Tab-separated table of C-alpha atoms in Angstrom:
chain	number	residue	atom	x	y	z
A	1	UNK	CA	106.000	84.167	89.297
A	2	UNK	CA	109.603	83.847	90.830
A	3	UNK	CA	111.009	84.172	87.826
A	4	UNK	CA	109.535	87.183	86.634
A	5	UNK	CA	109.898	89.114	89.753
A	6	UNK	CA	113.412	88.311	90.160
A	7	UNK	CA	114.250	89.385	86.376
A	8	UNK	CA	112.723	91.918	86.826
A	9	UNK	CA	113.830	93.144	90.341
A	10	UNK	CA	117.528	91.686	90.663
A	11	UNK	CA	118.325	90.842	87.246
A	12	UNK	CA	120.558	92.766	84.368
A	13	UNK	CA	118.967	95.141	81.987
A	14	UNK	CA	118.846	92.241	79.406
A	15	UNK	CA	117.121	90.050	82.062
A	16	UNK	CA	114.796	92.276	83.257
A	17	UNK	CA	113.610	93.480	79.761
A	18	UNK	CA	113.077	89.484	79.483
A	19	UNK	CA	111.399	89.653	82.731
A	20	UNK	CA	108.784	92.613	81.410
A	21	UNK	CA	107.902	90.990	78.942
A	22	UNK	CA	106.645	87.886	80.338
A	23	UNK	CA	104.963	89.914	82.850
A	24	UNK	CA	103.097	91.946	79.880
A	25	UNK	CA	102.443	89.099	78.680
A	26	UNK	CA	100.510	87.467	81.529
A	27	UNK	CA	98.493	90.812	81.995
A	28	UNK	CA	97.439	91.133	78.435
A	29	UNK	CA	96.500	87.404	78.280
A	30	UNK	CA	95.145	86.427	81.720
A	31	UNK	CA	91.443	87.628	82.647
A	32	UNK	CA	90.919	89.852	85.219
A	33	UNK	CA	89.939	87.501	87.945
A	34	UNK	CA	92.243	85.327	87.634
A	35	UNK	CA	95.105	88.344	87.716
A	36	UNK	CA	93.687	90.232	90.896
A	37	UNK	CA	95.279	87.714	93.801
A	38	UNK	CA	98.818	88.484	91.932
A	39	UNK	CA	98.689	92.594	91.606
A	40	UNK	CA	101.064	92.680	94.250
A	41	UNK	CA	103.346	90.211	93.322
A	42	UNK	CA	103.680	91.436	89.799
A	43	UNK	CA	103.860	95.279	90.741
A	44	UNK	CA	105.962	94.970	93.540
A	45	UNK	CA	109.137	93.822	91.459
A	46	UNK	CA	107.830	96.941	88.851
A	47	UNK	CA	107.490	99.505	90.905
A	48	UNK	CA	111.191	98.752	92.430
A	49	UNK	CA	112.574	98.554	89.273
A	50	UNK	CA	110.737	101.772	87.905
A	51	UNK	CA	113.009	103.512	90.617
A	52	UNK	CA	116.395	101.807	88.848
A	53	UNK	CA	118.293	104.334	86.529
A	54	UNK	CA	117.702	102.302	83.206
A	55	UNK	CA	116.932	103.929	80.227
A	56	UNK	CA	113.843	105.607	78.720
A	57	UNK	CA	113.318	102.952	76.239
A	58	UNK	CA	112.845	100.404	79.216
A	59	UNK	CA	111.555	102.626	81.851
A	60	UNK	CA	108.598	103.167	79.493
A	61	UNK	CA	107.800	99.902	79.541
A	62	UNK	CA	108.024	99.699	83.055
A	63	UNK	CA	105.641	102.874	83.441
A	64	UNK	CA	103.113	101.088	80.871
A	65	UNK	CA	103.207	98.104	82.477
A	66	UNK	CA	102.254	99.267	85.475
A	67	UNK	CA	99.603	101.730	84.364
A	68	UNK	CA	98.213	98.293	82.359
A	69	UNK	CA	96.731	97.147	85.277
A	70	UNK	CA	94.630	100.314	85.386
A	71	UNK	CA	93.172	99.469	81.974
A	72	UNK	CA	92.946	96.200	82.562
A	73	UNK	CA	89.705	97.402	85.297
A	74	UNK	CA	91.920	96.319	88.419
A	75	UNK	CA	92.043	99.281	90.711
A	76	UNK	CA	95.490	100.015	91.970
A	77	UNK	CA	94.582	103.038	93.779
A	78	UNK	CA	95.940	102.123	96.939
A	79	UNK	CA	99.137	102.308	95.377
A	80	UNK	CA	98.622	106.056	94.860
A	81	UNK	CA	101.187	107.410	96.607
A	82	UNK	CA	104.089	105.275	95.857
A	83	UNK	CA	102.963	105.448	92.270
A	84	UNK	CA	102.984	109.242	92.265
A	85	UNK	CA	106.202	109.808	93.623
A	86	UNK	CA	107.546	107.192	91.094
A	87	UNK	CA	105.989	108.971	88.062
A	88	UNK	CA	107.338	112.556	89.814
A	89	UNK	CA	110.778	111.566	90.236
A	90	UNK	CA	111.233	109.553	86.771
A	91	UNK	CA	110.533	113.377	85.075
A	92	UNK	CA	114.081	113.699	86.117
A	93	UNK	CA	115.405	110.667	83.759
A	94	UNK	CA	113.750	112.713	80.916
A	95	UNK	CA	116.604	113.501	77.987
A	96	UNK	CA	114.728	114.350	75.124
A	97	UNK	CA	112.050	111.023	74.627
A	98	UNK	CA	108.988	111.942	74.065
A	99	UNK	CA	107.075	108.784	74.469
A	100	UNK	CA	108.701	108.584	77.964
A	101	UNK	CA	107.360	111.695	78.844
A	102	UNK	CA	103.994	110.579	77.698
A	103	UNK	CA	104.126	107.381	79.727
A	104	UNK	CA	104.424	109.880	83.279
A	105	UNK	CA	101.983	112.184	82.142
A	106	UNK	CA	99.342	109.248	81.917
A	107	UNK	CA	100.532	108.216	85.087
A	108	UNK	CA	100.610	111.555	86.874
A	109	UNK	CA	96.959	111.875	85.483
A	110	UNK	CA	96.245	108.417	87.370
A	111	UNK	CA	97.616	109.806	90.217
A	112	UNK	CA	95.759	112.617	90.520
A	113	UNK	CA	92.185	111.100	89.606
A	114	UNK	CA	93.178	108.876	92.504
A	115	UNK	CA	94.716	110.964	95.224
A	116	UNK	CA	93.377	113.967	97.202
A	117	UNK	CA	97.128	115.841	96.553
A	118	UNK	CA	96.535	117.726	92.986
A	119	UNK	CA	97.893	120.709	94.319
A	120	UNK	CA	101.010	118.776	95.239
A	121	UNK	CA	101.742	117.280	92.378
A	122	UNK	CA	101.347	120.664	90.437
A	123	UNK	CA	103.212	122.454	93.099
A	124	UNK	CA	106.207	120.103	92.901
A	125	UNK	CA	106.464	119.776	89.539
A	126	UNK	CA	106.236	124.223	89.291
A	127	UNK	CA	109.108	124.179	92.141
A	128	UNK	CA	110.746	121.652	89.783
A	129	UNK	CA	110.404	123.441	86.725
A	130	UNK	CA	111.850	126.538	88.254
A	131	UNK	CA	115.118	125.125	90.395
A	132	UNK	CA	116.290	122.693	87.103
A	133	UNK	CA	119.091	124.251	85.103
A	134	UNK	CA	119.073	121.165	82.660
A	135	UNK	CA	117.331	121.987	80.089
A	136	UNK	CA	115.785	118.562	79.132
A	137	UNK	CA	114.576	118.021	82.713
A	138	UNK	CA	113.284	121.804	82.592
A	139	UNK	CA	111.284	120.997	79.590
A	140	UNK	CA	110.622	117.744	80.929
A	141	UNK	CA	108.397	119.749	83.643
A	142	UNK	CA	107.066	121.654	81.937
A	143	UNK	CA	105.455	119.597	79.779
A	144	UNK	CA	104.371	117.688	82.550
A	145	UNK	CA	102.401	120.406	83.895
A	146	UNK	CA	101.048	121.964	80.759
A	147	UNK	CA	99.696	118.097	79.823
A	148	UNK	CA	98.118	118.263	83.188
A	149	UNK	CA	96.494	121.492	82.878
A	150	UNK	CA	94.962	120.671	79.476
A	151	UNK	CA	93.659	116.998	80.850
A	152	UNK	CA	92.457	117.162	84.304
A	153	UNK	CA	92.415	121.185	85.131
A	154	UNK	CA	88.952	120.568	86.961
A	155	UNK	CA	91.073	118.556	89.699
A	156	UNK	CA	93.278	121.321	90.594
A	157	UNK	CA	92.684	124.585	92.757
A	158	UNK	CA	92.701	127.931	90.930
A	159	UNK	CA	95.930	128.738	92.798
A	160	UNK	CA	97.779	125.795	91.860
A	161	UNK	CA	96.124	126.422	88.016
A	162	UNK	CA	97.546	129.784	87.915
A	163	UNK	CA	101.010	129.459	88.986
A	164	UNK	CA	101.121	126.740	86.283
A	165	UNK	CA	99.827	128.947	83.677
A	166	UNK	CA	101.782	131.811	85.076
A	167	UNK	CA	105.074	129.543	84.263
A	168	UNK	CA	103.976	127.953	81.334
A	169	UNK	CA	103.153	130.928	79.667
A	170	UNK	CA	107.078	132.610	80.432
C-alpha cells in the first residue's frame, strides 16, 4: 500500500502512472469486502494527485480510477464535495480530449446524484462558461453542462435548467 500511494502521490509522472496502475489493478481484482477498509488509503493519494497539472492522458486515469470505486458498489459519497470540486476544476485542464472530458462529466454526474448542490455545480460551470476566453476551456464548459442537462436534468431547478439552456443554445 506504501508503495502505491507514494507513486502515486510524490512520485514522477512515470512513477505515478506505475503507481495507477497497480492501484487499478488491486480494485479490479480484489472483492469488495476485502477493498472497503483501504478506500481511504487508495483514494487519498488519487484524489491529491487528480489536483497535479499532468496531462489528460493520465488525469483520465486518475478520474476513472477514482470513479471505479463507485462501480465497484463501494459508496464514496462522503467524498462528495472534495470529489466535486476536483471534477469542476480539472474542466480547466481540458485542451481538446474528448475522453477527458467524458471522464468529468461521469464524475460531475456522481457528484450531483450524491450532493444536495446541483444548482451549484450548474451555476459554476454557466459563470465558467461565460468569464473563459480560451476557447478549449469555453467549450470544455459547455459541454459539461449540456452533458448534464441531457443526463440528470430532473436533479436540477428550472432556474439553474434555463440559464443552461439559455447559454447552450447561444
Amino acid at each position: 500500500m506504501n508503495i502505491m500511494k507514494n507513486c502515486i502521490a510524490f512520485g514522477p509522472i512515470e512513477v505515478c502512472d506505475q503507481g495507477l496502475l497497480l492501484s487499478q489493478y488491486i480494485i479490479q481484482r480484489t472483492k469488495k469486502e476485502a477493498l472497503v477498509p483501504y478506500t481511504d488509503r487508495i483514494l487519498g493519494p488519487l484524489i491529491r494527485s487528480g489536483f497535479y497539472k499532468y496531462e489528460n492522458k493520465l488525469k483520465t486515469s486518475i478520474l476513472q480510477t477514482i470513479i471505479s470505486f463507485e462501480r465497484k458498489g463501494i459508496s464514496i459519497s462522503y467524498l462528495t464535495s472534495t470529489l466535486r470540486t476536483l471534477f469542476l476544476r480539472t474542466i480547466a485542464d481540458y485542451n481538446g480530449d474528448k475522453p477527458f472530458l467524458k471522464v468529468i462529466c461521469n464524475g460531475l454526474r456522481y457528484t450531483i446524484q450524491h450532493s444536495k448542490k446541483h444548482d451549484y455545480i450548474m451555476n459554476y460551470l454557466a459563470q465558467r462558461y461565460e468569464k473563459e476566453i480560451h476557447p478549449d476551456k469555453k467549450y470544455g464548459f459547455l459541454y459539461c453542462m449540456y452533458k448534464l442537462i441531457k443526463q440528470v436534468n430532473e436533479e436540477f431547478s428550472s432556474e439553474a435548467i434555463n440559464r443552461a439552456i439559455e447559454i447552450t443554445t447561444k
